[in-house]
mmCIF file of C-alpha atoms in Angstrom:
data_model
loop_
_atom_site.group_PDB
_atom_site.id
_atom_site.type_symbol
_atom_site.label_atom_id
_atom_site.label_comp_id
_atom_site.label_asym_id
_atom_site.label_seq_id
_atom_site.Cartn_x
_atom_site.Cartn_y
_atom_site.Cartn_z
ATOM 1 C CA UNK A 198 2.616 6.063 -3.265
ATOM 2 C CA UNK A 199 2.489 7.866 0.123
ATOM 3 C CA UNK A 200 1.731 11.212 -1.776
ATOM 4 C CA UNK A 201 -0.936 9.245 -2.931
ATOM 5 C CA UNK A 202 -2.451 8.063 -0.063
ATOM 6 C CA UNK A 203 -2.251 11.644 1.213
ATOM 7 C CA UNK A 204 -3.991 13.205 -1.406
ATOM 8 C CA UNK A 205 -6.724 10.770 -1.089
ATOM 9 C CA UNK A 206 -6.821 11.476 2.698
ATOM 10 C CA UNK A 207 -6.823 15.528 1.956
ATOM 11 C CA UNK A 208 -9.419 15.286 -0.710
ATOM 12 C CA UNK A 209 -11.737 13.176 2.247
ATOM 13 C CA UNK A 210 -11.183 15.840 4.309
ATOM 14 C CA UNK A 211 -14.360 17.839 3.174
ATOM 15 C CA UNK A 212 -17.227 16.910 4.156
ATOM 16 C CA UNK A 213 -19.096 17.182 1.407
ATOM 17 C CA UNK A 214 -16.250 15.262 -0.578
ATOM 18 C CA UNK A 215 -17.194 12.572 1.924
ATOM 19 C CA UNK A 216 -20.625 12.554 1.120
ATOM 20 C CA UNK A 217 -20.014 12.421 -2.349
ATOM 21 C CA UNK A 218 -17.497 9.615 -2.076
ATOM 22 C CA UNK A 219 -20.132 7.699 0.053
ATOM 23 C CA UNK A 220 -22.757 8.155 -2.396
ATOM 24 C CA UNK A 221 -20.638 7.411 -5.220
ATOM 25 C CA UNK A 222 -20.465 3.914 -2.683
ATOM 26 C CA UNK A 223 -24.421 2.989 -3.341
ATOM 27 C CA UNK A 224 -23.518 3.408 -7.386
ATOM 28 C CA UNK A 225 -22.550 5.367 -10.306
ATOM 29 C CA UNK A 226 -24.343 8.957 -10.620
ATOM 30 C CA UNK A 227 -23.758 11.758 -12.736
ATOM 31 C CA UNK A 228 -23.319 15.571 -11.508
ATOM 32 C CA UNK A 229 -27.036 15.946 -11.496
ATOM 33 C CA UNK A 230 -27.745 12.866 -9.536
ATOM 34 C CA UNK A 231 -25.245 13.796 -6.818
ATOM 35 C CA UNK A 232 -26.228 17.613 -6.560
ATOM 36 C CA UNK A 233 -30.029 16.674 -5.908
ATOM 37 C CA UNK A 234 -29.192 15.479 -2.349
ATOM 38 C CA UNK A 235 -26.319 17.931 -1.397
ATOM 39 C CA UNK A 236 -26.912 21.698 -0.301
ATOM 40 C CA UNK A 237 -24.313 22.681 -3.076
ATOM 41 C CA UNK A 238 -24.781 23.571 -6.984
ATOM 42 C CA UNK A 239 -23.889 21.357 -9.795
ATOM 43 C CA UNK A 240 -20.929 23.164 -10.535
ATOM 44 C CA UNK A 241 -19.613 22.801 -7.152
ATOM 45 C CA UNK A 242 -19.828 19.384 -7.425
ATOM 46 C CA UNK A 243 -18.224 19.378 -10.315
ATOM 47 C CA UNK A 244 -15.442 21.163 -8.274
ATOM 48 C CA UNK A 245 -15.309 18.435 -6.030
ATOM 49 C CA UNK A 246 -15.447 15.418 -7.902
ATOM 50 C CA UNK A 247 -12.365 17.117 -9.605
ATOM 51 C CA UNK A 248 -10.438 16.683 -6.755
ATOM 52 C CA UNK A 249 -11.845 13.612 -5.894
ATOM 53 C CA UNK A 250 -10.997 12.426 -9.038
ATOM 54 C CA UNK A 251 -7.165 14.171 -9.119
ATOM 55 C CA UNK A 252 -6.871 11.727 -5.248
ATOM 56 C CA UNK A 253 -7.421 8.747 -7.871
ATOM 57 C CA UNK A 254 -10.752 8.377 -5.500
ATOM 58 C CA UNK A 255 -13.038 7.945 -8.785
ATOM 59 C CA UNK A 256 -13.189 7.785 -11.938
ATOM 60 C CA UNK A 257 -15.975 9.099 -14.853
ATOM 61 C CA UNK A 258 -16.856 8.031 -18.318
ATOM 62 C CA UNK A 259 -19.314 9.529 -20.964
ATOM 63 C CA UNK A 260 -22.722 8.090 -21.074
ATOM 64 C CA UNK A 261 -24.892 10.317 -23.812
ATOM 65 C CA UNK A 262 -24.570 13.463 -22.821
ATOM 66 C CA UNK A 263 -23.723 13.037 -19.442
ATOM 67 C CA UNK A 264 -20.496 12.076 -17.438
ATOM 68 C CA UNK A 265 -21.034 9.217 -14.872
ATOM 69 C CA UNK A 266 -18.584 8.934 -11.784
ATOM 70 C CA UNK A 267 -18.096 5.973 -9.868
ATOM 71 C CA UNK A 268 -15.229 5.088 -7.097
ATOM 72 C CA UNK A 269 -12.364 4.165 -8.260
ATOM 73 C CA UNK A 270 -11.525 0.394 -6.760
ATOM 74 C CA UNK A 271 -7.473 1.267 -7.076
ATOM 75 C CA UNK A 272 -7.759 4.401 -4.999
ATOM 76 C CA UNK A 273 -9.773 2.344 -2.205
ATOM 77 C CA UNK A 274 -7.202 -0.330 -2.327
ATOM 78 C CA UNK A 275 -4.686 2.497 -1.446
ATOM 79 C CA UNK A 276 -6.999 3.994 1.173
ATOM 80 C CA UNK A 277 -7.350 0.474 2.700
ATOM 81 C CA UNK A 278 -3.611 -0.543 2.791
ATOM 82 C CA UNK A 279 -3.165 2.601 4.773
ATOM 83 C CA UNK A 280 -5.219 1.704 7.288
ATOM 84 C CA UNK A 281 -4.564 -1.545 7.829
ATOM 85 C CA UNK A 282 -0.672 -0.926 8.428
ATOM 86 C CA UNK A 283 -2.001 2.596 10.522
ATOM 87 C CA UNK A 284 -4.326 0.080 12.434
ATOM 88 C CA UNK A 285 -1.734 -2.757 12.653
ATOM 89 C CA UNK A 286 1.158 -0.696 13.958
ATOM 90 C CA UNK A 287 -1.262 0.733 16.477
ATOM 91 C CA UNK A 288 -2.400 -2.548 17.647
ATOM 92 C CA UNK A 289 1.243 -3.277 17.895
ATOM 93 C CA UNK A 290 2.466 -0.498 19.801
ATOM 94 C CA UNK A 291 -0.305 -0.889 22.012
ATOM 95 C CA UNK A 292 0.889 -4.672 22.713
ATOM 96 C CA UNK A 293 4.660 -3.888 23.444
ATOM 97 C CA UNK A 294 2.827 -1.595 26.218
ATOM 98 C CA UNK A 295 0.753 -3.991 27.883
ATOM 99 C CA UNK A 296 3.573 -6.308 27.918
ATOM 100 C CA UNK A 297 5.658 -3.770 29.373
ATOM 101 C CA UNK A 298 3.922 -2.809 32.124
ATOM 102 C CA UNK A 299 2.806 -6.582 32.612
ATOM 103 C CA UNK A 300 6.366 -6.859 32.949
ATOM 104 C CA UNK A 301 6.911 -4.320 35.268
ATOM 105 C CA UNK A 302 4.305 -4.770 37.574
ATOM 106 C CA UNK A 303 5.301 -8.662 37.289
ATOM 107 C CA UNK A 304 8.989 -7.457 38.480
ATOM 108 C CA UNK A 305 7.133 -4.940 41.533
ATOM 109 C CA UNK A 306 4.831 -7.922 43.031
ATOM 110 C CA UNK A 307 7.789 -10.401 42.710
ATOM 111 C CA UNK A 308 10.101 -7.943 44.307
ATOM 112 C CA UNK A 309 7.933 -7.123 47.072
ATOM 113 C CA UNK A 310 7.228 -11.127 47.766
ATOM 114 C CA UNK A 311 11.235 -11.349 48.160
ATOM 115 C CA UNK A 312 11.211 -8.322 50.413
ATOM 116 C CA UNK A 313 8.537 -9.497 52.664
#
């Protein structure tokens, strides 16, 4: 899974990835739909919906003639869970170092009440 959630990551990296990731957020689209409101061609798009698509970011089904992508809600639940345990372990490192220096400056001021 961490290969995964790497590849997910990587494919994000892009920015216009991202913007096709957070369009694909309002709603399904096809190619031609996304490439209207990027600076890119269709077939680039194409390109990067590929690798969007190889992250496990979205997925696509035939409608007519068309292909229609939308995100993939397994791919965000794998994008989420890494974040929330990157966030929480954060948060948590960051607590063990408040309390430590609490600690230590807790140690300095009674110290220096003893002293005096």
């Amino acid at each position: 899974m961490k290969a995964y959630r790497h590849a997910a990551l990587d494919a994000l990296g892009d920015p216009t990835r991202r913007a096709i990731f957070e369009r694909l957020g309002e709603g399904p689209c096809s190619v031609a739909e996304l490439a209207e409101g990027l600076p890119v061609s269709r077939p680039a798009v194409s390109q990067h919906l590929k690798v969007l698509k190889a992250a496990g970011l979205v997925t696509d089904a035939a409608v007519g003639t068309r292909r229609v992508y939308r995100l993939n809600p397994p791919g965000i639940d794998g994008l989420r869970e890494y974040f929330t345990q990157f966030w929480s372990t954060a948060m948590s490192a960051f607590q063990d170092e408040v309390n430590r220096q609490v600690a230590t400056e807790r140690a300095a001021d009674t110290s220096a009440k003893e002293k005096s």
